[in-house]
Short mmCIF file of C-alpha atoms and ligand atoms in Angstrom, two decimals:
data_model
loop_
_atom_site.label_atom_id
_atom_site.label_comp_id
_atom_site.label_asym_id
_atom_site.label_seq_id
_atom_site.Cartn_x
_atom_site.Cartn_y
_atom_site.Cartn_z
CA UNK A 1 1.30 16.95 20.64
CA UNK A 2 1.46 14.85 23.71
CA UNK A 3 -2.18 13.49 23.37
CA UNK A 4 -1.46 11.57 20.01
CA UNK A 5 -0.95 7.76 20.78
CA UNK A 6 1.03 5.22 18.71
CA UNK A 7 -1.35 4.17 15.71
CA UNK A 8 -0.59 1.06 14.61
CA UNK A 9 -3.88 0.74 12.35
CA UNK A 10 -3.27 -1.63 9.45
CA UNK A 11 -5.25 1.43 7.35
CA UNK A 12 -6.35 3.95 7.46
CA UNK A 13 -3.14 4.88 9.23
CA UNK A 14 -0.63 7.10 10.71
CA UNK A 15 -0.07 10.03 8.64
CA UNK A 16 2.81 12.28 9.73
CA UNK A 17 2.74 15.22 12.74
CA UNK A 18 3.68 18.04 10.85
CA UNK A 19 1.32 17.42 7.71
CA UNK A 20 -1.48 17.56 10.06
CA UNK A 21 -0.39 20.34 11.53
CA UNK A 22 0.32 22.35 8.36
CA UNK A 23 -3.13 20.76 7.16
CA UNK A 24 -4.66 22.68 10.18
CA UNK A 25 -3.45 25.89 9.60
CA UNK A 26 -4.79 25.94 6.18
CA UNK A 27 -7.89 24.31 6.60
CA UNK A 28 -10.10 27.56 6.75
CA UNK A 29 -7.80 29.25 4.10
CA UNK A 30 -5.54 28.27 1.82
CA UNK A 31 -2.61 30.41 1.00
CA UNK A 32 -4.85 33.16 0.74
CA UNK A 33 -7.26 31.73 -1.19
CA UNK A 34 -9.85 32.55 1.16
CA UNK A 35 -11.11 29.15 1.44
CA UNK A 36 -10.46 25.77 2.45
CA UNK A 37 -9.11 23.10 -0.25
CA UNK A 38 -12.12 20.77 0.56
CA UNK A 39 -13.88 23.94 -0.90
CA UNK A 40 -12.67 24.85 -3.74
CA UNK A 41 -13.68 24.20 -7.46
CA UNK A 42 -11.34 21.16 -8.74
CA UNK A 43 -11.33 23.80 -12.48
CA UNK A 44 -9.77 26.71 -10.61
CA UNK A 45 -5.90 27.71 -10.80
CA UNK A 46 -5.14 27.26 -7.14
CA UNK A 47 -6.19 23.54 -7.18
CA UNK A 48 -4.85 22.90 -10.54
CA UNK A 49 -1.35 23.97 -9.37
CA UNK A 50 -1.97 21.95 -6.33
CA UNK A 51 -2.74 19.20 -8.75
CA UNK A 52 -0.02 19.26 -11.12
CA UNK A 53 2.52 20.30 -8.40
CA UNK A 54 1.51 16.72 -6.48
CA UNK A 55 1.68 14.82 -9.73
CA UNK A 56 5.15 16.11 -10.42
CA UNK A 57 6.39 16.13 -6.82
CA UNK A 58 4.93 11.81 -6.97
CA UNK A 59 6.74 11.35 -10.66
CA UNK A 60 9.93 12.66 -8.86
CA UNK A 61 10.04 10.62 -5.93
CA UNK A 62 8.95 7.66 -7.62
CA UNK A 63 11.65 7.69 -11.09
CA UNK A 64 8.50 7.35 -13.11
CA UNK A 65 9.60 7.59 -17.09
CA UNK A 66 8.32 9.98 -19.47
CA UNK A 67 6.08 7.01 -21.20
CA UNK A 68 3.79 6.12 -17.96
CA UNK A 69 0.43 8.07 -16.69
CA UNK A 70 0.14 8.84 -13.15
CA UNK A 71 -4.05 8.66 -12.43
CA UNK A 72 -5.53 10.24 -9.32
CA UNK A 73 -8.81 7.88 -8.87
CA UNK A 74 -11.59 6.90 -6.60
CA UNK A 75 -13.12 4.15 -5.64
CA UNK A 76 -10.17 2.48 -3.50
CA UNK A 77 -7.76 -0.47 -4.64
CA UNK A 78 -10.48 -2.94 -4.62
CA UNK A 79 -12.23 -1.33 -7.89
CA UNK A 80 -9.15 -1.58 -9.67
CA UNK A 81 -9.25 -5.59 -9.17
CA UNK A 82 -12.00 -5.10 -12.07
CA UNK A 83 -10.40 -1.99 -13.97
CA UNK A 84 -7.58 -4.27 -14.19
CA UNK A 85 -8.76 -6.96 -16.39
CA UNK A 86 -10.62 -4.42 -18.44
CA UNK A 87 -8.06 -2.62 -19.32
CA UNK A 88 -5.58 -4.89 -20.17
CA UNK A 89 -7.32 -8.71 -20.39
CA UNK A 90 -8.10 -7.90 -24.33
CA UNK A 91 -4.57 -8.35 -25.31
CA UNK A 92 -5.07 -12.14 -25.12
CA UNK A 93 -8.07 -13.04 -23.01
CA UNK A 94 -5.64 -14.47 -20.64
CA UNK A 95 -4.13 -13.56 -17.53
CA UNK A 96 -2.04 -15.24 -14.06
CA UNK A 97 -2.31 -14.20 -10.77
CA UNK A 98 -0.18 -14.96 -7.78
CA UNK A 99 -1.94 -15.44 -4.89
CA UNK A 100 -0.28 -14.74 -1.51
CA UNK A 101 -2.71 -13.46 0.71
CA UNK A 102 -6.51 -11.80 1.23
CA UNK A 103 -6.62 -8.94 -1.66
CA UNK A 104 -4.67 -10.94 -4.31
CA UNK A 105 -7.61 -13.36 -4.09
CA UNK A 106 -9.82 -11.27 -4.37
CA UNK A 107 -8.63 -9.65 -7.18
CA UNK A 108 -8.32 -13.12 -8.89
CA UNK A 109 -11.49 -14.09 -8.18
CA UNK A 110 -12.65 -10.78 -9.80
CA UNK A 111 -10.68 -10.89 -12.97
CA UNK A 112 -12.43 -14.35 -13.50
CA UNK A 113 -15.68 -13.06 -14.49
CA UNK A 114 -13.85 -11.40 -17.73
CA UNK A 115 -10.95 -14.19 -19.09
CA UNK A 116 -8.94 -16.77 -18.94
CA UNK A 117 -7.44 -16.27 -15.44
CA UNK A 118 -4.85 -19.09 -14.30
CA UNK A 119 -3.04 -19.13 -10.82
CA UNK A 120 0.57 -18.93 -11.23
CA UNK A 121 1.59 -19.72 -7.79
CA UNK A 122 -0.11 -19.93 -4.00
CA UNK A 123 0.55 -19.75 -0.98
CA UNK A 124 -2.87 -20.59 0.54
CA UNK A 125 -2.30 -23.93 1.88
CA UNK A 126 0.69 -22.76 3.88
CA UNK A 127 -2.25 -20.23 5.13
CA UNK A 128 -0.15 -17.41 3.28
CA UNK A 129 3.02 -17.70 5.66
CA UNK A 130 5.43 -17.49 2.65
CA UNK A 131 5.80 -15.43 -0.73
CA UNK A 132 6.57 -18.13 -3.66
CA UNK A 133 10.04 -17.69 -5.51
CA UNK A 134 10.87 -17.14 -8.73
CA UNK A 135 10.88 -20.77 -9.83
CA UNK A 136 7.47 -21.37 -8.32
CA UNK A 137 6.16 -18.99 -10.59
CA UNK A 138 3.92 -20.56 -13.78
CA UNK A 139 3.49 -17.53 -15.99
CA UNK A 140 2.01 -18.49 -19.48
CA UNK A 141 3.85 -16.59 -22.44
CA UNK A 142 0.74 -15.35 -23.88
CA UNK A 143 -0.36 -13.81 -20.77
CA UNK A 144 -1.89 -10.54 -20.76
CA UNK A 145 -0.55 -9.02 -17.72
CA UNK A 146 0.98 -11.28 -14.61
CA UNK A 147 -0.31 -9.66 -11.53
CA UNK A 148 1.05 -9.97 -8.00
CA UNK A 149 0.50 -7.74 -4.50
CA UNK A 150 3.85 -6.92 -3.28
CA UNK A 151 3.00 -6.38 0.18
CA UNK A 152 -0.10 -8.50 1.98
CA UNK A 153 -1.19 -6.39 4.48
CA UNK A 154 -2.97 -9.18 6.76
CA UNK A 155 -0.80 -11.54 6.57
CA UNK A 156 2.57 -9.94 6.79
CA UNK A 157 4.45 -11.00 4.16
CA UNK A 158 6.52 -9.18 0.97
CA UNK A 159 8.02 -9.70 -2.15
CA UNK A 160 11.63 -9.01 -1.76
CA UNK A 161 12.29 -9.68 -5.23
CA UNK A 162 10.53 -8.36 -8.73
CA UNK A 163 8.99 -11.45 -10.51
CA UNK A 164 10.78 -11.99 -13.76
CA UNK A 165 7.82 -12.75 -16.62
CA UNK A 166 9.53 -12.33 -19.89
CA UNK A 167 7.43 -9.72 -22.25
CA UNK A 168 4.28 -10.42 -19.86
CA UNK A 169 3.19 -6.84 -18.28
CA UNK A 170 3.56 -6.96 -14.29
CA UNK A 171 0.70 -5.23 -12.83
CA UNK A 172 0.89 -4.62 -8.94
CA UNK A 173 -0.98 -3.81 -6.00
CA UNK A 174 1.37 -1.53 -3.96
CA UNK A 175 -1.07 -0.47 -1.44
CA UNK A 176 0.47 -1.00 1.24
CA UNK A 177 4.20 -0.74 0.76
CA UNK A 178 4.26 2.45 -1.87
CA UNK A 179 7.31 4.65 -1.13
CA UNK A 180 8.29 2.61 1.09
CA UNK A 181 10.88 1.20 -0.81
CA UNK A 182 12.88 2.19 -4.20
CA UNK A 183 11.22 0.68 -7.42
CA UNK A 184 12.15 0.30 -10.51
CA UNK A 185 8.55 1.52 -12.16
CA UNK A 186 10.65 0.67 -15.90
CA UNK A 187 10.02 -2.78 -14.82
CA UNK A 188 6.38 -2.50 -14.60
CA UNK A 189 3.55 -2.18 -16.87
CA UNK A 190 0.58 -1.09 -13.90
CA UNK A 191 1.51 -0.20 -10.50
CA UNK A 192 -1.40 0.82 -8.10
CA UNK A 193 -2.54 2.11 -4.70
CA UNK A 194 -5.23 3.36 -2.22
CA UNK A 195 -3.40 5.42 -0.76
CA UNK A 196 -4.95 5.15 2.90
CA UNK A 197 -1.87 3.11 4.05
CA UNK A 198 1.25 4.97 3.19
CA UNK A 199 0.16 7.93 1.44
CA UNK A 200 -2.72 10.16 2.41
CA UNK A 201 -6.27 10.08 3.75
CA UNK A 202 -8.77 7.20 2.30
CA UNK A 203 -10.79 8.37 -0.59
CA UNK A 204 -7.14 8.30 -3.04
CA UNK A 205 -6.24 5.58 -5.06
CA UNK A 206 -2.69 5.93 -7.37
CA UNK A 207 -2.58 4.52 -10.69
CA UNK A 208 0.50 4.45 -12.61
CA UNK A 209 0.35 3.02 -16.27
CA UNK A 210 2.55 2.79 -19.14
CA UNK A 211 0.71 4.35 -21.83
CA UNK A 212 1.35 1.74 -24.28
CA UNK A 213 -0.98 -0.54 -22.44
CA UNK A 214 -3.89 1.75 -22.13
CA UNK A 215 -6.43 1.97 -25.17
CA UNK A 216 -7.17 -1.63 -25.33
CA UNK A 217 -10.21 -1.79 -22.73
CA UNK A 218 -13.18 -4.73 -23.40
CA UNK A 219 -16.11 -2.63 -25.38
CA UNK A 220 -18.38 -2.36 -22.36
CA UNK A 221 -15.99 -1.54 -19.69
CA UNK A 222 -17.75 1.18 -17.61
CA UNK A 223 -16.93 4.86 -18.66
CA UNK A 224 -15.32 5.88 -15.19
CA UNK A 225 -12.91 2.16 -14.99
CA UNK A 226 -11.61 3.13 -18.27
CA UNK A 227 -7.88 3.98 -17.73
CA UNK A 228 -7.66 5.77 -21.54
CA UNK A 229 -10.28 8.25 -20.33
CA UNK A 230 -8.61 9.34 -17.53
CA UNK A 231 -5.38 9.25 -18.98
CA UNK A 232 -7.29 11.90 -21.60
CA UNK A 233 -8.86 13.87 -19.39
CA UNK A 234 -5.73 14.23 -16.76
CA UNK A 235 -7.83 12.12 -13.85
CA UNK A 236 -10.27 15.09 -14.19
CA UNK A 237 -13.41 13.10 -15.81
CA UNK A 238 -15.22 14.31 -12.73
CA UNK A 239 -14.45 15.45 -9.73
CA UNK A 240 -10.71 13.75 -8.27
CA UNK A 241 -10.87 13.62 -5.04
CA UNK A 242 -9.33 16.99 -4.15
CA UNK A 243 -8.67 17.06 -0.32
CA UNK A 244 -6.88 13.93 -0.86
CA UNK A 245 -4.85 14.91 -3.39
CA UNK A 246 -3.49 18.10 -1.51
CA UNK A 247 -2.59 15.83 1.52
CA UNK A 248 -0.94 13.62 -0.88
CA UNK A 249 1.25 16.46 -1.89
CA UNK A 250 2.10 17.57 1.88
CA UNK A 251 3.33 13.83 2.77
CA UNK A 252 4.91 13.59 -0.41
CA UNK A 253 7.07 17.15 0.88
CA UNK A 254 7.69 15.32 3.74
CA UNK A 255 8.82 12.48 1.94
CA UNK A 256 11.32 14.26 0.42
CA UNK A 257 12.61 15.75 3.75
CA UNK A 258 13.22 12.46 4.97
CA UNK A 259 15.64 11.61 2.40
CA UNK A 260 13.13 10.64 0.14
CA UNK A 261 12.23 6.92 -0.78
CA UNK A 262 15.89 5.91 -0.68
CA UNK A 263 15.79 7.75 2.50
CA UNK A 264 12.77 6.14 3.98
CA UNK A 265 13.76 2.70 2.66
CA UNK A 266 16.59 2.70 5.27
CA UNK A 267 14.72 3.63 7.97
CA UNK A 268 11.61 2.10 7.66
CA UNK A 269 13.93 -1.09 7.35
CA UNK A 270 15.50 -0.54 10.26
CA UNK A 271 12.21 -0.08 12.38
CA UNK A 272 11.33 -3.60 11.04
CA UNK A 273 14.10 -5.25 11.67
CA UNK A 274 14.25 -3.86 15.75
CA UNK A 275 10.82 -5.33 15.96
CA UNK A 276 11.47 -8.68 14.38
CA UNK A 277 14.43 -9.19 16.75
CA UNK A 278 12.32 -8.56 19.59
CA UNK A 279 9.93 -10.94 18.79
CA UNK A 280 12.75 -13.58 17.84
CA UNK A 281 14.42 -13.06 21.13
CA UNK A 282 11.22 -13.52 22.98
CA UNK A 283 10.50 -16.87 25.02
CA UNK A 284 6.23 -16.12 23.80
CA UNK A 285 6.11 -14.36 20.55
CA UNK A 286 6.13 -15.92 17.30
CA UNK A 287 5.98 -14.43 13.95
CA UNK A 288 3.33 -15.59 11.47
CA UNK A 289 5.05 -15.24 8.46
CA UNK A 290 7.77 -18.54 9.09
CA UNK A 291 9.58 -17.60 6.01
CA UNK A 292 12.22 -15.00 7.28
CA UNK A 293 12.74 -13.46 3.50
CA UNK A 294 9.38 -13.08 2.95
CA UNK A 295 8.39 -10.68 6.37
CA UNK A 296 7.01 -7.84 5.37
CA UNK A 297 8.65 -4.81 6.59
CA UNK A 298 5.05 -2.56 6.52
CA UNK A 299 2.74 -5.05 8.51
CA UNK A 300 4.54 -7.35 11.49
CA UNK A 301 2.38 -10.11 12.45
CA UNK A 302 3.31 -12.18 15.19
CA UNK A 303 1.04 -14.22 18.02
CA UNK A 304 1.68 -16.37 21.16
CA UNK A 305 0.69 -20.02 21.46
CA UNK A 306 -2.50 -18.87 23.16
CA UNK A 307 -5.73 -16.67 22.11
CA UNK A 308 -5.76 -15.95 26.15
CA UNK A 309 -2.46 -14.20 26.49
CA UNK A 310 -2.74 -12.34 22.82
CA UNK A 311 -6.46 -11.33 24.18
CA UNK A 312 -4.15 -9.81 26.97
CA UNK A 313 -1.24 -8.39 25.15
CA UNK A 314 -3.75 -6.69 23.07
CA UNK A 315 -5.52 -5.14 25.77
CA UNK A 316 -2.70 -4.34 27.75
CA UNK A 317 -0.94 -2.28 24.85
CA UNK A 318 -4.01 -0.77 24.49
CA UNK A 319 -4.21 0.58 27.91
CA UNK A 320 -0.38 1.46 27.37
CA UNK A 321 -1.00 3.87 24.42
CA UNK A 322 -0.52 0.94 21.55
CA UNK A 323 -3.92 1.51 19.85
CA UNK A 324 -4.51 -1.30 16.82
CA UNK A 325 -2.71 -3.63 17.36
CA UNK A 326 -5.09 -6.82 16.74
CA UNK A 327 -4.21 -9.02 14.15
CA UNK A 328 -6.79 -9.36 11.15
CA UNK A 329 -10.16 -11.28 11.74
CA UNK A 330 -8.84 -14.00 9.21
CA UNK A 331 -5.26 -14.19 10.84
CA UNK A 332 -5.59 -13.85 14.48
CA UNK A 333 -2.73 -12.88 16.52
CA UNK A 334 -1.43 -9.10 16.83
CA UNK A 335 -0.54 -7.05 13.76
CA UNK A 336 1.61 -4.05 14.01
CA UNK A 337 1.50 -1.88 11.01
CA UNK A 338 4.49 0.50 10.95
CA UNK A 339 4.28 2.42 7.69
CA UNK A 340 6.40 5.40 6.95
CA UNK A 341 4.70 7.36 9.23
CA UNK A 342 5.32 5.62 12.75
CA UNK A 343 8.03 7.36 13.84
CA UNK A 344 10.86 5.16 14.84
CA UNK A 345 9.87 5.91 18.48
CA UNK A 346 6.80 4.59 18.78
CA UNK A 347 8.49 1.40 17.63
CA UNK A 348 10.65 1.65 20.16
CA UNK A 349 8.57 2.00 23.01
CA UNK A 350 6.40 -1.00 21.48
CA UNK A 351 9.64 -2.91 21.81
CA UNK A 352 10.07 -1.79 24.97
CA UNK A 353 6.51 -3.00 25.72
CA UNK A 354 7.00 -6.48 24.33
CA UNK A 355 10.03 -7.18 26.21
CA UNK A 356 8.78 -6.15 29.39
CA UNK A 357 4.93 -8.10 28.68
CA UNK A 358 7.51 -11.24 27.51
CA UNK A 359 9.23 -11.38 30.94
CA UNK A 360 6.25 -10.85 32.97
CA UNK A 361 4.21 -13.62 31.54
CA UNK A 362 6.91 -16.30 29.78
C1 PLP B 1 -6.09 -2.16 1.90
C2 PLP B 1 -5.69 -2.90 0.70
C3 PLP B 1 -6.55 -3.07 -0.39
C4 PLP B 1 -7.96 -2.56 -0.40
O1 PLP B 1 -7.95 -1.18 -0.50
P1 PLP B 1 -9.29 -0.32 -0.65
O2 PLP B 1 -8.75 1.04 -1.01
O3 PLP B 1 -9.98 -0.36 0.67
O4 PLP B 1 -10.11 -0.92 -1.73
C5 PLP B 1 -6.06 -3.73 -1.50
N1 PLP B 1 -4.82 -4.22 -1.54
C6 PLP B 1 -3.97 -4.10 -0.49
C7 PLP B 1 -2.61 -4.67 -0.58
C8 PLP B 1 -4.38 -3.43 0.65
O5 PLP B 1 -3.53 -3.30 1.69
#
């Protein structure tokens, strides 16, 4: 469709051509259903197969062993930052957070109000431009859980390496580089997602949890944050949210078309790494995160040594088709997000774009 632009929205983002397009055709009737998905009862047999046909397409995909949940949720990442320590802070009343960037914080901050919560490495007063290694790392032994974000979506940075805790649980916020990349879920005890960046339309949020840690929730944890109730009731308490969960499937199909996360790890890499040499190569562009390991492959942040000329960049790739690409409020700068579903095109021509805006104004 030549009226689409490049969306380089940090999230709710891109999803891919032909899922829309299939989503189209069925959206007044569903395989013969006679009715839209967004319609239908979330007891009958055509959404349950939708359902359990997503949930074992995702398990596939992802490697996920026999002894982890998959949960379909509400309520976005963010209301997981308090399911979190719910669920797992009785083990010990303690738990340590990394914190490299906006949402880690935040979680931190919210796990505070129910334990012991220590920091176990941050990047703040770098402003978030790094991602701490493994022997910056404080992780107590009798830790609950040891959470981290693998991906921080404002600031641009990633974990390129799985923290190493001992027997502490790792619980991770994946929201923004999910199937993106091959992980070994084995390693973890909670892995979790909205799914608005990488995955489907807002409204989703992924939690994957190894059933041995569920079960142990503080006594008043709310009825709908407790992961052992869902886990019970197959993420069908109440209504899951259904539309979602059927686009989830189509990307996941397309996923799998593209080679699958192996697949998409090698290509999504490569669109990364054209960008990044652009910007290196430029006389005006910088990138914010000044630790080359820890540039995030999802979210490419980068700036001039003016507000002026990124106020014009940003509204000159706007009028060129680039839509989103202003940094973050808290960051500044420009921010292109390129999750799976920017086609390796529309990073092109954005290269194209930057080399071209470099020359005219260096
Ligand atoms: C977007 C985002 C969130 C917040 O997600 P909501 O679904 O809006 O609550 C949390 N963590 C990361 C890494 C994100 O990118």
């Amino acid at each position: 469709m030549s009226d689409r632009i490049y969306n380089f929205s940090a999230g709710p983002s891109m999803l891919p051509l032909e899922v829309l397009e299939k989503a189209g055709r069925e959206i007044t009737n569903y395989q013969g259903s006679g009715m839209s998905v967004m319609e239908m009862s979330h007891r009958s047999k055509v959404f349950q197969k939708i359902f359990d046909d997503t949930k074992a397409k995702f398990k596939k995909l992802m490697n996920i062993p026999d002894d982890y949940e998959v949960l379909f949720l509400q309520g976005g990442a963010s209301t997981q930052f308090s399911a979190i320590p719910l669920n797992l802070i009785g083990a010990t009343g303690k738990a340590d957070y990394a914190l490299t960037g906006n949402f880690s914080t935040l979680a931190y901050k919210e796990a505070k109000k129910y334990g012991d919560i220590a920091v176990a490495a941050s990047s703040e007063a770098a402003n978030h431009t790094y991602i701490p290694t493994q022997d910056q790392l404080v992780v107590r032994p009798d830790a609950s859980y040891f959470y981290y974000c693998a991906n921080n979506t404002i600031y641009g940075t990633e974990w390129n390496y799985v923290p190493e805790t001992g027997d502490v649980p790792l619980v991770c916020d994946m929201s923004s580089d999910i199937c993106s990349r091959v992980v070994d879920v084995s390693k973890y005890g909670v892995i979790y997602a909205g799914a608005q960046k990488n995955l489907a339309p807002a409204g989703l949020t992924i939690v994957i949890v190894k059933k041995s840690l569920a079960g142990h929730q503080l006594p008043f944890t709310p009825l709908m944050l407790d992961w052992q109730t869902q886990i019970k009731k197959d993420s069908m308490y109440n209504t899951p949210p259904c539309w979602c969960i059927y686009m989830l499937g189509e990307v996941l199909t397309w996923l799998e078309s593209m080679g699958g996360i192996e697949g998409m790890e090698k290509i999504k890499h490569g669109k990364a790494q054209m960008l990044y040499d652009v910007l290196d190569d430029s006389k005006l562009f910088h990138c914010c995160a000044t630790d080359k390991a820890s540039r995030s492959d999802m979210n490419v942040t980068f700036r001039t040594d003016s507000n002026e000329m990124d106020q014009k960049f940003v509204a000159e790739s706007t009028a060129a088709g680039f839509a989103n690409l202003k940094g973050h409020r808290v960051v500044g700068g420009m921010r292109a997000s390129i999750y799976n579903a920017m086609p390796v095109e529309g990073v092109e021509k954005l290269c194209e774009f930057i080399k071209k805006f470099d020359k005219e104004n260096a």
